[in-house]
Short mmCIF file of C-alpha atoms in Angstrom, two decimals:
data_model
loop_
_atom_site.label_atom_id
_atom_site.label_comp_id
_atom_site.label_asym_id
_atom_site.label_seq_id
_atom_site.Cartn_x
_atom_site.Cartn_y
_atom_site.Cartn_z
CA UNK N 1172 29.42 -0.28 -17.76
CA UNK N 1173 31.88 2.20 -19.30
CA UNK N 1174 30.97 5.63 -20.56
CA UNK N 1175 32.22 8.69 -22.78
CA UNK N 1176 32.64 11.65 -21.63
CA UNK N 1177 30.98 14.66 -24.91
CA UNK N 1178 32.66 18.18 -23.99
CA UNK N 1179 30.01 20.06 -23.04
CA UNK N 1180 30.72 24.50 -23.70
CA UNK N 1181 34.08 25.55 -22.32
CA UNK N 1182 33.95 24.12 -18.34
CA UNK N 1183 31.59 21.38 -18.63
CA UNK N 1184 31.04 18.38 -19.74
CA UNK N 1185 28.08 15.50 -19.84
CA UNK N 1186 27.54 11.55 -19.80
CA UNK N 1187 24.47 9.84 -21.35
CA UNK N 1188 22.71 7.80 -18.34
CA UNK N 1189 21.74 4.15 -19.09
CA UNK N 1190 17.99 3.89 -20.45
CA UNK N 1191 16.93 0.54 -18.69
CA UNK N 1192 18.38 2.87 -15.38
CA UNK N 1193 16.45 5.93 -16.59
CA UNK N 1194 12.54 3.97 -17.10
CA UNK N 1195 12.98 1.77 -14.08
CA UNK N 1196 13.30 5.17 -11.77
CA UNK N 1197 10.55 6.93 -14.19
CA UNK N 1198 12.76 9.35 -15.05
CA UNK N 1199 11.90 11.84 -17.73
CA UNK N 1200 13.75 14.81 -19.71
CA UNK N 1201 14.52 17.72 -17.16
CA UNK N 1202 13.98 15.52 -14.25
CA UNK N 1203 16.85 15.82 -11.66
CA UNK N 1204 19.14 13.76 -10.29
CA UNK N 1205 21.91 13.04 -7.60
CA UNK N 1206 25.27 13.62 -7.74
CA UNK N 1207 27.35 12.16 -4.47
CA UNK N 1208 31.17 12.18 -4.24
CA UNK N 1209 33.04 9.93 -2.24
CA UNK N 1210 36.51 9.77 -2.64
CA UNK N 1211 37.75 8.49 -6.37
CA UNK N 1212 33.98 7.77 -7.49
CA UNK N 1213 30.99 9.55 -8.04
CA UNK N 1214 27.39 7.65 -7.27
CA UNK N 1215 24.14 9.11 -9.54
CA UNK N 1216 20.55 8.35 -7.66
CA UNK N 1217 17.17 9.20 -8.96
CA UNK N 1218 16.21 10.11 -5.20
CA UNK N 1219 18.19 12.20 -2.59
CA UNK N 1220 20.37 10.03 -0.50
CA UNK N 1221 18.86 11.00 3.05
CA UNK N 1222 20.63 9.51 5.63
CA UNK N 1223 18.47 7.16 7.86
CA UNK N 1224 16.16 8.37 10.34
CA UNK N 1225 16.08 7.23 13.48
CA UNK N 1226 13.15 7.82 16.30
CA UNK N 1227 13.01 7.66 20.26
CA UNK N 1228 9.81 7.48 22.02
CA UNK N 1229 9.58 7.97 25.84
CA UNK N 1230 6.46 6.61 27.24
CA UNK N 1231 5.35 8.04 31.10
CA UNK N 1232 2.67 5.09 31.03
CA UNK N 1233 2.63 1.65 29.34
CA UNK N 1234 0.52 2.21 26.71
CA UNK N 1235 -1.78 -0.36 24.85
CA UNK N 1236 -0.74 -2.60 22.22
CA UNK N 1237 -3.00 -1.26 19.99
CA UNK N 1238 -1.84 2.55 20.73
CA UNK N 1239 1.93 1.30 20.41
CA UNK N 1240 1.26 -0.72 17.00
CA UNK N 1241 -0.10 2.60 15.69
CA UNK N 1242 2.73 4.31 17.14
CA UNK N 1243 5.43 1.59 15.37
CA UNK N 1244 2.95 2.04 11.98
CA UNK N 1245 3.12 5.32 11.60
CA UNK N 1246 6.81 5.29 12.30
CA UNK N 1247 7.44 2.13 9.68
CA UNK N 1248 5.20 4.12 6.69
CA UNK N 1249 7.34 7.00 6.80
CA UNK N 1250 10.39 5.30 6.34
CA UNK N 1251 12.29 5.23 10.01
CA UNK N 1252 14.84 3.24 9.98
CA UNK N 1253 15.36 2.73 13.98
CA UNK N 1254 12.94 2.69 16.49
CA UNK N 1255 13.73 3.05 19.89
CA UNK N 1256 10.74 2.74 22.23
CA UNK N 1257 11.11 3.78 26.25
CA UNK N 1258 8.65 2.90 29.10
CA UNK N 1259 8.92 3.82 32.68
CA UNK N 1260 8.44 0.41 33.56
CA UNK N 1261 9.61 -3.09 32.84
CA UNK N 1262 8.40 -3.56 28.99
CA UNK N 1263 5.69 -6.28 27.59
CA UNK N 1264 8.81 -7.59 25.94
CA UNK N 1265 6.65 -11.00 24.58
CA UNK N 1266 4.15 -8.97 23.28
CA UNK N 1267 6.75 -6.00 21.61
CA UNK N 1268 8.21 -9.24 20.08
CA UNK N 1269 4.58 -10.52 18.48
CA UNK N 1270 3.59 -6.41 17.44
CA UNK N 1271 6.91 -6.47 15.25
CA UNK N 1272 6.31 -9.80 13.37
CA UNK N 1273 3.50 -8.12 11.84
CA UNK N 1274 5.57 -6.16 10.10
CA UNK N 1275 7.74 -6.58 6.82
CA UNK N 1276 11.72 -6.36 7.76
CA UNK N 1277 11.05 -5.42 11.43
CA UNK N 1278 13.37 -6.83 14.14
CA UNK N 1279 14.13 -5.99 17.78
CA UNK N 1280 18.28 -5.66 17.50
CA UNK N 1281 18.64 -4.82 21.22
CA UNK N 1282 16.54 -4.60 24.36
CA UNK N 1283 16.88 -3.61 28.07
CA UNK N 1284 13.90 -4.16 31.05
CA UNK N 1285 12.54 -0.63 29.52
CA UNK N 1286 13.90 -0.42 26.68
CA UNK N 1287 13.36 -1.83 22.82
CA UNK N 1288 14.90 -1.37 19.72
CA UNK N 1289 13.42 -1.71 16.41
CA UNK N 1290 15.10 -1.91 13.45
CA UNK N 1291 13.99 -2.25 9.33
CA UNK N 1292 16.12 -4.30 6.97
CA UNK N 1293 13.85 -3.40 4.07
CA UNK N 1294 15.40 -2.19 1.08
CA UNK N 1295 14.27 0.64 -1.20
CA UNK N 1296 13.52 -0.65 -4.54
CA UNK N 1297 11.31 0.60 -6.65
CA UNK N 1298 9.70 -2.34 -8.48
CA UNK N 1299 8.86 -4.07 -5.49
CA UNK N 1300 5.69 -1.81 -4.81
CA UNK N 1301 4.13 -2.72 -7.66
CA UNK N 1302 5.12 -6.16 -7.41
CA UNK N 1303 3.25 -5.33 -3.32
CA UNK N 1304 -0.13 -3.51 -4.96
CA UNK N 1305 -0.34 -6.29 -7.74
CA UNK N 1306 -0.63 -8.79 -4.67
CA UNK N 1307 -3.25 -7.13 -2.72
CA UNK N 1308 -5.46 -7.16 -6.36
CA UNK N 1309 -4.91 -10.24 -6.13
CA UNK N 1310 -5.64 -10.93 -2.12
CA UNK N 1311 -9.38 -9.27 -3.25
CA UNK N 1312 -9.73 -11.35 -6.12
CA UNK N 1313 -9.21 -14.54 -4.23
CA UNK N 1314 -11.68 -13.86 -1.94
CA UNK N 1315 -14.28 -12.01 -4.24
CA UNK N 1316 -14.15 -15.14 -6.27
CA UNK N 1317 -14.52 -17.64 -3.42
CA UNK N 1318 -16.52 -15.65 -1.07
CA UNK N 1319 -19.01 -19.24 -0.34
CA UNK N 1320 -16.37 -21.45 -0.06
CA UNK N 1321 -13.47 -20.03 2.48
CA UNK N 1322 -14.27 -20.41 6.07
CA UNK N 1323 -14.17 -17.73 8.68
CA UNK N 1324 -10.17 -18.87 9.77
CA UNK N 1325 -8.52 -18.34 6.18
CA UNK N 1326 -10.42 -15.01 5.88
CA UNK N 1327 -9.07 -13.32 8.73
CA UNK N 1328 -5.33 -14.88 7.59
CA UNK N 1329 -5.85 -13.31 4.68
CA UNK N 1330 -7.11 -9.64 6.68
CA UNK N 1331 -4.12 -10.18 9.04
CA UNK N 1332 -1.40 -10.86 6.35
CA UNK N 1333 -3.28 -7.72 3.88
CA UNK N 1334 -2.37 -5.70 6.45
CA UNK N 1335 1.17 -6.25 6.86
CA UNK N 1336 1.89 -6.14 2.95
CA UNK N 1337 0.21 -3.03 3.03
CA UNK N 1338 1.66 -1.18 5.47
CA UNK N 1339 4.88 -2.43 3.53
CA UNK N 1340 3.69 -0.79 0.68
CA UNK N 1341 3.19 2.17 1.87
CA UNK N 1342 6.41 2.49 3.31
CA UNK N 1343 7.98 1.77 0.00
CA UNK N 1344 5.45 4.18 -1.77
CA UNK N 1345 6.47 7.06 0.97
CA UNK N 1346 10.79 6.82 0.48
CA UNK N 1347 10.21 5.48 -3.21
CA UNK N 1348 7.44 8.74 -3.82
CA UNK N 1349 6.27 6.04 -5.99
CA UNK N 1350 3.98 6.84 -8.93
CA UNK N 1351 5.96 10.77 -8.95
CA UNK N 1352 2.62 13.56 -9.29
CA UNK N 1353 -0.06 10.45 -8.26
CA UNK N 1354 1.90 8.91 -5.40
CA UNK N 1355 -1.26 10.60 -3.42
CA UNK N 1356 -3.33 8.11 -5.35
CA UNK N 1357 -1.19 4.83 -5.00
CA UNK N 1358 -1.13 5.62 -1.44
CA UNK N 1359 -5.03 5.26 -1.52
CA UNK N 1360 -5.16 2.61 -4.03
CA UNK N 1361 -3.41 0.36 -1.37
CA UNK N 1362 -5.32 1.68 1.77
CA UNK N 1363 -8.49 1.19 -0.29
CA UNK N 1364 -7.24 -2.87 -1.17
CA UNK N 1365 -6.73 -3.31 2.85
CA UNK N 1366 -10.16 -1.97 3.60
CA UNK N 1367 -11.93 -4.44 1.14
CA UNK N 1368 -10.20 -7.48 2.46
CA UNK N 1369 -11.62 -6.34 5.87
CA UNK N 1370 -15.11 -6.36 4.49
CA UNK N 1371 -15.12 -9.84 2.71
CA UNK N 1372 -13.77 -11.16 5.18
CA UNK N 1373 -16.45 -9.87 7.70
CA UNK N 1374 -18.68 -10.73 4.81
CA UNK N 1375 -17.25 -14.74 5.28
CA UNK N 1376 -18.04 -14.25 8.83
CA UNK N 1377 -21.22 -13.41 8.34
CA UNK N 1378 -21.68 -16.58 5.89
CA UNK N 1379 -23.60 -13.90 3.66
CA UNK N 1380 -22.90 -13.38 -0.29
CA UNK N 1381 -24.98 -13.37 -2.78
CA UNK N 1382 -25.75 -9.99 -2.86
CA UNK N 1383 -21.62 -9.12 -2.39
CA UNK N 1384 -21.14 -11.37 -4.89
CA UNK N 1385 -22.67 -9.29 -7.72
CA UNK N 1386 -19.56 -6.72 -7.37
CA UNK N 1387 -16.98 -9.25 -7.97
CA UNK N 1388 -17.44 -8.91 -12.22
CA UNK N 1389 -16.68 -5.18 -11.51
CA UNK N 1390 -13.76 -5.49 -9.56
CA UNK N 1391 -12.09 -8.28 -11.48
CA UNK N 1392 -12.35 -5.45 -14.32
CA UNK N 1393 -11.35 -2.62 -12.76
CA UNK N 1394 -7.86 -5.16 -12.12
CA UNK N 1395 -7.58 -6.26 -15.52
CA UNK N 1396 -7.93 -2.01 -16.42
CA UNK N 1397 -4.87 -1.71 -13.45
CA UNK N 1398 -2.92 -4.55 -15.21
CA UNK N 1399 -2.95 -3.24 -18.55
CA UNK N 1400 -2.71 0.40 -17.18
CA UNK N 1401 -6.00 0.71 -19.11
CA UNK N 1402 -7.39 4.29 -18.68
CA UNK N 1403 -10.36 4.19 -20.76
CA UNK N 1404 -11.79 0.63 -19.48
CA UNK N 1405 -10.54 1.45 -15.62
CA UNK N 1406 -13.31 5.01 -16.85
CA UNK N 1407 -15.99 2.60 -17.87
CA UNK N 1408 -16.03 0.77 -14.43
CA UNK N 1409 -16.35 3.87 -12.70
CA UNK N 1410 -19.41 4.76 -14.77
CA UNK N 1411 -20.70 1.57 -14.41
CA UNK N 1412 -20.17 1.48 -10.88
CA UNK N 1413 -21.98 4.82 -10.58
CA UNK N 1414 -24.93 4.36 -12.60
CA UNK N 1415 -24.98 1.29 -10.34
CA UNK N 1416 -25.33 3.28 -6.77
CA UNK N 1417 -27.76 5.29 -8.50
CA UNK N 1418 -30.06 2.87 -9.09
CA UNK N 1419 -29.22 1.29 -5.58
CA UNK N 1420 -29.90 4.74 -3.93
CA UNK N 1421 -33.49 4.94 -5.11
CA UNK N 1422 -35.73 4.25 -2.09
CA UNK N 1423 -37.68 1.05 -3.18
CA UNK N 1424 -34.37 -0.31 -3.80
CA UNK N 1425 -32.79 -0.07 -0.33
CA UNK N 1426 -36.04 -1.42 0.55
CA UNK N 1427 -36.13 -4.48 -1.38
CA UNK N 1428 -32.37 -4.88 -0.39
CA UNK N 1429 -32.88 -4.51 3.14
CA UNK N 1430 -36.39 -6.85 2.92
CA UNK N 1431 -34.13 -9.56 1.04
CA UNK N 1432 -30.50 -9.61 2.54
CA UNK N 1433 -31.38 -7.54 5.89
CA UNK N 1434 -27.65 -8.72 6.81
CA UNK N 1435 -25.57 -8.40 3.78
CA UNK N 1436 -27.18 -5.38 2.95
CA UNK N 1437 -24.51 -3.04 4.70
CA UNK N 1438 -21.24 -4.76 3.50
CA UNK N 1439 -22.99 -4.19 0.05
CA UNK N 1440 -23.05 -0.69 0.21
CA UNK N 1441 -20.15 -0.20 1.86
CA UNK N 1442 -18.33 -2.60 -0.79
CA UNK N 1443 -19.50 -0.67 -3.42
CA UNK N 1444 -18.30 2.72 -2.37
CA UNK N 1445 -14.74 1.32 -1.61
CA UNK N 1446 -15.03 0.13 -5.04
CA UNK N 1447 -15.69 3.44 -6.86
CA UNK N 1448 -12.89 5.09 -4.63
CA UNK N 1449 -10.06 2.46 -5.56
CA UNK N 1450 -11.72 2.39 -9.61
CA UNK N 1451 -10.84 7.07 -9.56
CA UNK N 1452 -7.56 6.28 -7.87
CA UNK N 1453 -6.88 3.45 -10.75
CA UNK N 1454 -8.29 6.27 -12.94
CA UNK N 1455 -5.48 8.60 -11.93
CA UNK N 1456 -2.35 6.10 -11.92
CA UNK N 1457 -3.16 4.68 -15.33
CA UNK N 1458 -3.59 8.37 -17.14
CA UNK N 1459 -0.14 9.10 -16.20
CA UNK N 1460 1.01 5.32 -17.87
CA UNK N 1461 -0.86 6.67 -21.48
#
């Protein structure tokens, strides 16, 4: 791609940036871009190109696999490229291999009896973030609309896969600063969608969905609002959910639900709260687009 140099004052010069590149990286007038010289080449990036981050964890005793996963997940979502785990005795290699497979793009690149080196081969494509968020919305939509026909095994499979997509998406949001001023809102959208998936998997397991199914139209409207970046529609969904919650909070209504849906009522109130939280974050992100 060729660009002409335009004289600027006595000692400066400017070039124009391709508009497609500017839009792809959500850049606005006044934003900073970064220049990096490498021999005769000049690279322009929308974000500062940091060196790959690495971290070594030295365990004084062998922790549980759940604790190891929590540590790896935290570093993974924070954008670390290489993670080294060193154990006081022989590492649980088979279990670690299974654990690492639950993350997108992570691979064990070397190991010794007491040490494992994990590397991330993920790229940082800003467009992929939106694709993953849409995938999470679609998963919840599918589960909500098939609560009575999905079996427990399939529900659990979606729950496990959603956790994997969540971690991948949170890493991209962190490393690409997706959304700019509303990065946290995108972060919360992703974690809330994963929590909703987990709750729906539990509903499927208990084979009770009559009450929970009444929330599906509101999620459906919220999903549409997110896809269309429609702030007005997302606010309408939020207001509707608020009115429903106020009605549900009345003591008589709670007694009716508890008597008619003794198992399901707990899931219903949790999901109602999750949808309200999701709606508030969708409002923030759609307002930015308008």
